[in-house]
Amino acid sequence: MRLAIDVLLDYAIEGSADVLLLVEAAAMADQRLEVQDLRVYCPEPLRVIAGEEGIGQRTWARGEGGFQVEYHAVVAIDRPAVELGAHGATPVRMLPAETVPYLLPSRYCESDRFEGFVHRAFAGIEGGALAVALADWVRTNLDYASGASSGTTTALMTFADRRGVCRDYAHLLVALARAGGIPARCVSAYAPGVDPPDFHAVVELWLGGAWRLVDPTGMASCRDLARVAVGRDATDIAFMTVFGRATMHRQTVSVRRLDVGTS
């Protein structure tokens, strides 16, 4: 699978501000960057740093007044289908050190508040079988509704409201999985077929000794999405963080399949 990705960000910065961008697809074993071009129209040189867990990269820029970003990439993806249910449970005491932070509550994923619900509603289920059950529960019990949440909406609020966007679906699945003893992290990604087209949020669950992708919205196949970054929750994977004030003029994200015979 090959994806063509095009992004345009057009903002106005009030005065001047530092801007942290996280829009470039990550080079990884299962996704190869054939083309990558990031252009940021700003008055000072860019500074690139490593992304969380060494996945992808972040770019520092200085914004003053008009601030535009253009990104184009072609990504070749070679990733097998994900079979969550085929993997057994790993006792939390046996988890690798790097997964432990993704077992704990975070700002938007209050996993400690869901332990009672998970233990009651999914009693006797563990490992991959629990992961499948939790992902199915989120997909069938939430309504996708643009504008139904804000940047301050947490997993607990989404659980109560039963609606949200991809960010909210991801937060809720992450919180439920952590409550069930499965390390879980949020993933920002580009995916074809997302409606409306935008930056997409999915989840990775630690099962069978590796991170396994799952899209709780059901809109994207994990075989043809391109990861950008990973983190504890939306705080770590935001495509743009402005250390100041900014107003959006225009923002577009286009992700197209390039393979012959696909739509």
Short mmCIF file of C-alpha atoms in Angstrom, two decimals:
data_model
loop_
_atom_site.label_atom_id
_atom_site.label_comp_id
_atom_site.label_asym_id
_atom_site.label_seq_id
_atom_site.Cartn_x
_atom_site.Cartn_y
_atom_site.Cartn_z
CA MET A 1 0.00 0.00 0.00
CA ARG A 2 1.28 3.46 -0.93
CA LEU A 3 -0.25 6.67 0.39
CA ALA A 4 0.05 10.23 -0.89
CA ILE A 5 -0.28 12.74 1.95
CA ASP A 6 -0.83 16.48 1.55
CA VAL A 7 -1.30 18.90 4.45
CA LEU A 8 -1.83 22.66 4.52
CA LEU A 9 -1.92 24.67 7.74
CA ASP A 10 -2.64 28.40 7.53
CA TYR A 11 -2.73 30.23 10.86
CA ALA A 12 -2.28 33.73 12.23
CA ILE A 13 -0.01 34.04 15.26
CA GLU A 14 -0.85 36.80 17.71
CA GLY A 15 2.42 38.67 18.14
CA SER A 16 5.06 35.95 18.08
CA ALA A 17 5.20 32.46 19.53
CA ASP A 18 7.15 29.21 19.46
CA VAL A 19 5.33 26.45 17.58
CA LEU A 20 5.91 22.70 17.94
CA LEU A 21 4.88 20.75 14.83
CA LEU A 22 4.21 17.02 14.66
CA VAL A 23 3.01 16.42 11.10
CA GLU A 24 5.68 14.27 9.42
CA ALA A 25 5.03 10.56 8.91
CA ALA A 26 7.50 8.45 10.87
CA ALA A 27 10.09 6.24 9.17
CA MET A 28 9.55 2.77 10.64
CA ALA A 29 10.09 -0.87 9.74
CA ASP A 30 6.54 -1.22 8.40
CA GLN A 31 6.28 2.19 6.69
CA ARG A 32 8.92 3.56 4.35
CA LEU A 33 9.13 7.21 3.32
CA GLU A 34 9.52 7.47 -0.45
CA VAL A 35 8.99 11.24 -0.51
CA GLN A 36 8.88 13.72 2.35
CA ASP A 37 8.83 17.51 2.05
CA LEU A 38 8.02 19.86 4.93
CA ARG A 39 7.92 23.60 4.28
CA VAL A 40 7.30 26.08 7.09
CA TYR A 41 7.02 29.74 6.24
CA CYS A 42 8.47 31.48 9.27
CA PRO A 43 11.23 34.03 9.99
CA GLU A 44 13.75 31.76 11.76
CA PRO A 45 15.42 28.40 11.01
CA LEU A 46 13.63 25.23 12.04
CA ARG A 47 14.92 22.93 14.78
CA VAL A 48 14.19 19.19 14.61
CA ILE A 49 14.08 16.90 17.65
CA ALA A 50 13.19 13.23 18.14
CA GLY A 51 9.59 12.21 18.80
CA GLU A 52 8.28 10.27 21.79
CA GLU A 53 9.79 6.78 22.08
CA GLY A 54 12.11 7.74 19.21
CA ILE A 55 9.18 7.46 16.76
CA GLY A 56 9.00 10.23 14.19
CA GLN A 57 10.25 13.74 14.80
CA ARG A 58 9.04 17.08 16.07
CA THR A 59 9.89 20.40 14.47
CA TRP A 60 10.27 23.68 16.35
CA ALA A 61 9.39 26.85 14.46
CA ARG A 62 8.98 30.52 15.34
CA GLY A 63 5.72 32.08 14.26
CA GLU A 64 5.09 35.77 13.76
CA GLY A 65 1.87 36.96 12.13
CA GLY A 66 1.02 34.71 9.20
CA PHE A 67 2.18 31.13 9.74
CA GLN A 68 1.88 28.54 6.98
CA VAL A 69 2.94 24.90 6.83
CA GLU A 70 2.93 22.67 3.74
CA TYR A 71 3.68 18.97 3.98
CA HIS A 72 3.80 16.36 1.23
CA ALA A 73 4.80 12.73 1.51
CA VAL A 74 4.51 9.38 -0.20
CA VAL A 75 4.61 6.48 2.24
CA ALA A 76 4.89 2.80 1.32
CA ILE A 77 3.26 0.59 3.97
CA ASP A 78 4.00 -3.11 4.43
CA ARG A 79 2.13 -4.29 7.49
CA PRO A 80 0.35 -7.59 8.15
CA ALA A 81 -3.21 -7.72 9.37
CA VAL A 82 -3.62 -7.28 13.11
CA GLU A 83 -5.14 -10.26 14.96
CA LEU A 84 -5.64 -8.94 18.47
CA GLY A 85 -7.51 -11.95 19.75
CA ALA A 86 -4.65 -14.34 18.97
CA HIS A 87 -2.47 -12.99 21.78
CA GLY A 88 -2.54 -14.06 25.40
CA ALA A 89 -2.28 -11.88 28.48
CA THR A 90 1.01 -10.69 29.98
CA PRO A 91 0.99 -10.27 33.78
CA VAL A 92 1.68 -6.62 34.54
CA ARG A 93 4.69 -7.55 36.68
CA MET A 94 6.27 -9.12 33.58
CA LEU A 95 5.81 -6.15 31.26
CA PRO A 96 8.90 -4.52 29.70
CA ALA A 97 9.96 -1.32 31.42
CA GLU A 98 9.18 0.86 28.41
CA THR A 99 5.51 -0.18 28.45
CA VAL A 100 4.81 0.63 32.11
CA PRO A 101 4.07 4.37 31.57
CA TYR A 102 1.32 3.27 29.18
CA LEU A 103 -0.32 1.23 31.92
CA LEU A 104 -0.84 4.26 34.18
CA PRO A 105 -3.47 7.03 34.14
CA SER A 106 -2.69 10.18 32.17
CA ARG A 107 -4.27 13.60 31.73
CA TYR A 108 -7.00 12.57 29.29
CA CYS A 109 -7.13 8.84 30.04
CA GLU A 110 -8.24 8.35 33.65
CA SER A 111 -7.81 4.57 33.58
CA ASP A 112 -8.04 4.26 37.36
CA ARG A 113 -11.66 5.48 37.14
CA PHE A 114 -12.59 2.59 34.81
CA GLU A 115 -11.24 -0.38 36.73
CA GLY A 116 -14.58 -1.25 38.34
CA PHE A 117 -16.44 -1.06 35.02
CA VAL A 118 -13.92 -3.21 33.15
CA HIS A 119 -13.72 -5.84 35.88
CA ARG A 120 -17.52 -6.11 36.06
CA ALA A 121 -18.46 -5.82 32.38
CA PHE A 122 -15.61 -7.97 31.05
CA ALA A 123 -15.09 -10.40 33.91
CA GLY A 124 -12.98 -13.44 33.02
CA ILE A 125 -11.67 -11.96 29.76
CA GLU A 126 -8.00 -11.04 29.39
CA GLY A 127 -5.23 -10.44 26.88
CA GLY A 128 -6.15 -10.24 23.21
CA ALA A 129 -9.72 -11.38 23.83
CA LEU A 130 -10.19 -8.45 26.21
CA ALA A 131 -8.62 -6.06 23.70
CA VAL A 132 -11.11 -7.18 21.03
CA ALA A 133 -14.03 -6.88 23.42
CA LEU A 134 -13.01 -3.38 24.55
CA ALA A 135 -12.46 -2.13 20.99
CA ASP A 136 -15.86 -3.53 19.94
CA TRP A 137 -17.53 -1.91 22.96
CA VAL A 138 -16.09 1.53 22.13
CA ARG A 139 -17.00 1.21 18.45
CA THR A 140 -20.60 0.17 19.10
CA ASN A 141 -21.38 2.37 22.11
CA LEU A 142 -20.11 5.73 20.83
CA ASP A 143 -21.58 7.90 18.09
CA TYR A 144 -19.10 9.72 15.88
CA ALA A 145 -20.11 13.39 15.99
CA SER A 146 -17.93 16.25 14.74
CA GLY A 147 -17.83 19.09 17.23
CA ALA A 148 -19.17 16.92 20.05
CA SER A 149 -16.05 17.41 22.16
CA SER A 150 -13.28 19.91 22.79
CA GLY A 151 -9.59 19.94 23.59
CA THR A 152 -10.40 19.41 27.27
CA THR A 153 -12.65 16.36 26.85
CA THR A 154 -11.39 13.33 28.77
CA ALA A 155 -12.12 9.63 28.44
CA LEU A 156 -14.46 9.80 31.43
CA MET A 157 -16.44 12.62 29.82
CA THR A 158 -16.67 10.66 26.55
CA PHE A 159 -17.83 7.57 28.46
CA ALA A 160 -20.65 9.64 29.94
CA ASP A 161 -21.61 11.45 26.72
CA ARG A 162 -21.32 8.37 24.46
CA ARG A 163 -20.15 10.44 21.50
CA GLY A 164 -17.04 12.12 20.16
CA VAL A 165 -14.43 12.21 17.41
CA CYS A 166 -11.44 9.96 16.75
CA ARG A 167 -9.44 11.55 19.58
CA ASP A 168 -12.21 10.67 22.04
CA TYR A 169 -12.55 7.10 20.75
CA ALA A 170 -8.81 6.66 21.18
CA HIS A 171 -8.77 8.12 24.68
CA LEU A 172 -11.60 5.89 25.83
CA LEU A 173 -10.09 2.69 24.43
CA VAL A 174 -6.72 3.57 25.93
CA ALA A 175 -8.28 4.19 29.35
CA LEU A 176 -10.30 0.96 29.26
CA ALA A 177 -7.33 -1.12 28.11
CA ARG A 178 -5.06 0.27 30.85
CA ALA A 179 -7.79 -0.44 33.39
CA GLY A 180 -7.76 -4.04 32.14
CA GLY A 181 -3.99 -4.42 32.51
CA ILE A 182 -3.08 -3.86 28.85
CA PRO A 183 -0.53 -1.10 28.11
CA ALA A 184 -2.09 1.30 25.62
CA ARG A 185 -0.92 4.44 23.85
CA CYS A 186 -2.42 6.98 21.48
CA VAL A 187 -1.13 7.21 17.92
CA SER A 188 -1.51 10.10 15.49
CA ALA A 189 -1.74 8.89 11.92
CA TYR A 190 -2.68 9.57 8.33
CA ALA A 191 -5.37 7.26 6.97
CA PRO A 192 -7.39 7.14 3.73
CA GLY A 193 -11.16 7.04 3.99
CA VAL A 194 -11.44 9.10 7.17
CA ASP A 195 -14.56 11.25 7.06
CA PRO A 196 -14.15 14.16 7.41
CA PRO A 197 -10.53 14.09 6.15
CA ASP A 198 -8.24 15.16 8.99
CA PHE A 199 -5.40 14.10 11.22
CA HIS A 200 -6.50 10.75 12.65
CA ALA A 201 -6.06 9.26 16.12
CA VAL A 202 -5.83 5.50 16.69
CA VAL A 203 -4.45 3.22 19.41
CA GLU A 204 -1.62 0.76 19.93
CA LEU A 205 -2.03 -2.02 22.49
CA TRP A 206 0.87 -4.07 23.89
CA LEU A 207 -0.02 -7.70 23.19
CA GLY A 208 2.13 -10.73 22.49
CA GLY A 209 5.36 -8.84 23.01
CA ALA A 210 4.68 -6.03 20.51
CA TRP A 211 2.54 -2.97 19.88
CA ARG A 212 -0.61 -3.77 17.87
CA LEU A 213 -2.55 -1.10 16.00
CA VAL A 214 -6.32 -0.75 16.28
CA ASP A 215 -8.68 1.97 15.08
CA PRO A 216 -11.57 2.16 17.57
CA THR A 217 -13.66 4.25 15.15
CA GLY A 218 -13.55 1.47 12.55
CA MET A 219 -12.98 4.03 9.78
CA ALA A 220 -9.45 2.98 8.86
CA SER A 221 -7.71 -0.31 8.23
CA CYS A 222 -4.54 -0.61 10.28
CA ARG A 223 -2.86 -2.13 7.21
CA ASP A 224 -2.96 1.18 5.32
CA LEU A 225 -2.39 3.99 7.79
CA ALA A 226 0.85 5.88 8.38
CA ARG A 227 1.90 6.61 11.94
CA VAL A 228 3.12 10.10 12.82
CA ALA A 229 3.74 9.86 16.56
CA VAL A 230 2.85 7.98 19.74
CA GLY A 231 2.21 9.13 23.30
CA ARG A 232 0.26 8.77 26.52
CA ASP A 233 -2.69 10.77 25.17
CA ALA A 234 -3.49 13.72 22.89
CA THR A 235 -1.06 15.95 24.77
CA ASP A 236 1.86 14.01 23.29
CA ILE A 237 0.59 13.62 19.73
CA ALA A 238 -0.96 17.03 18.90
CA PHE A 239 -0.08 18.02 15.31
CA MET A 240 0.60 21.60 16.38
CA THR A 241 1.21 23.12 19.81
CA VAL A 242 1.41 26.91 19.97
CA PHE A 243 3.13 28.48 22.98
CA GLY A 244 1.04 31.61 22.62
CA ARG A 245 -2.16 32.45 20.75
CA ALA A 246 -3.12 31.56 17.19
CA THR A 247 -6.17 31.71 14.91
CA MET A 248 -6.81 29.16 12.16
CA HIS A 249 -7.53 30.50 8.68
CA ARG A 250 -7.45 27.22 6.79
CA GLN A 251 -6.46 23.61 7.42
CA THR A 252 -6.65 20.70 4.96
CA VAL A 253 -5.48 17.10 5.14
CA SER A 254 -5.62 14.80 2.11
CA VAL A 255 -4.65 11.11 2.17
CA ARG A 256 -4.93 9.12 -1.08
CA ARG A 257 -4.17 5.52 -2.00
CA LEU A 258 -1.77 5.33 -4.94
CA ASP A 259 -2.04 1.61 -5.60
CA VAL A 260 -3.55 0.60 -8.92
CA GLY A 261 -7.03 -0.82 -8.55
CA THR A 262 -7.84 0.75 -5.19
CA SER A 263 -10.34 3.52 -4.57
#
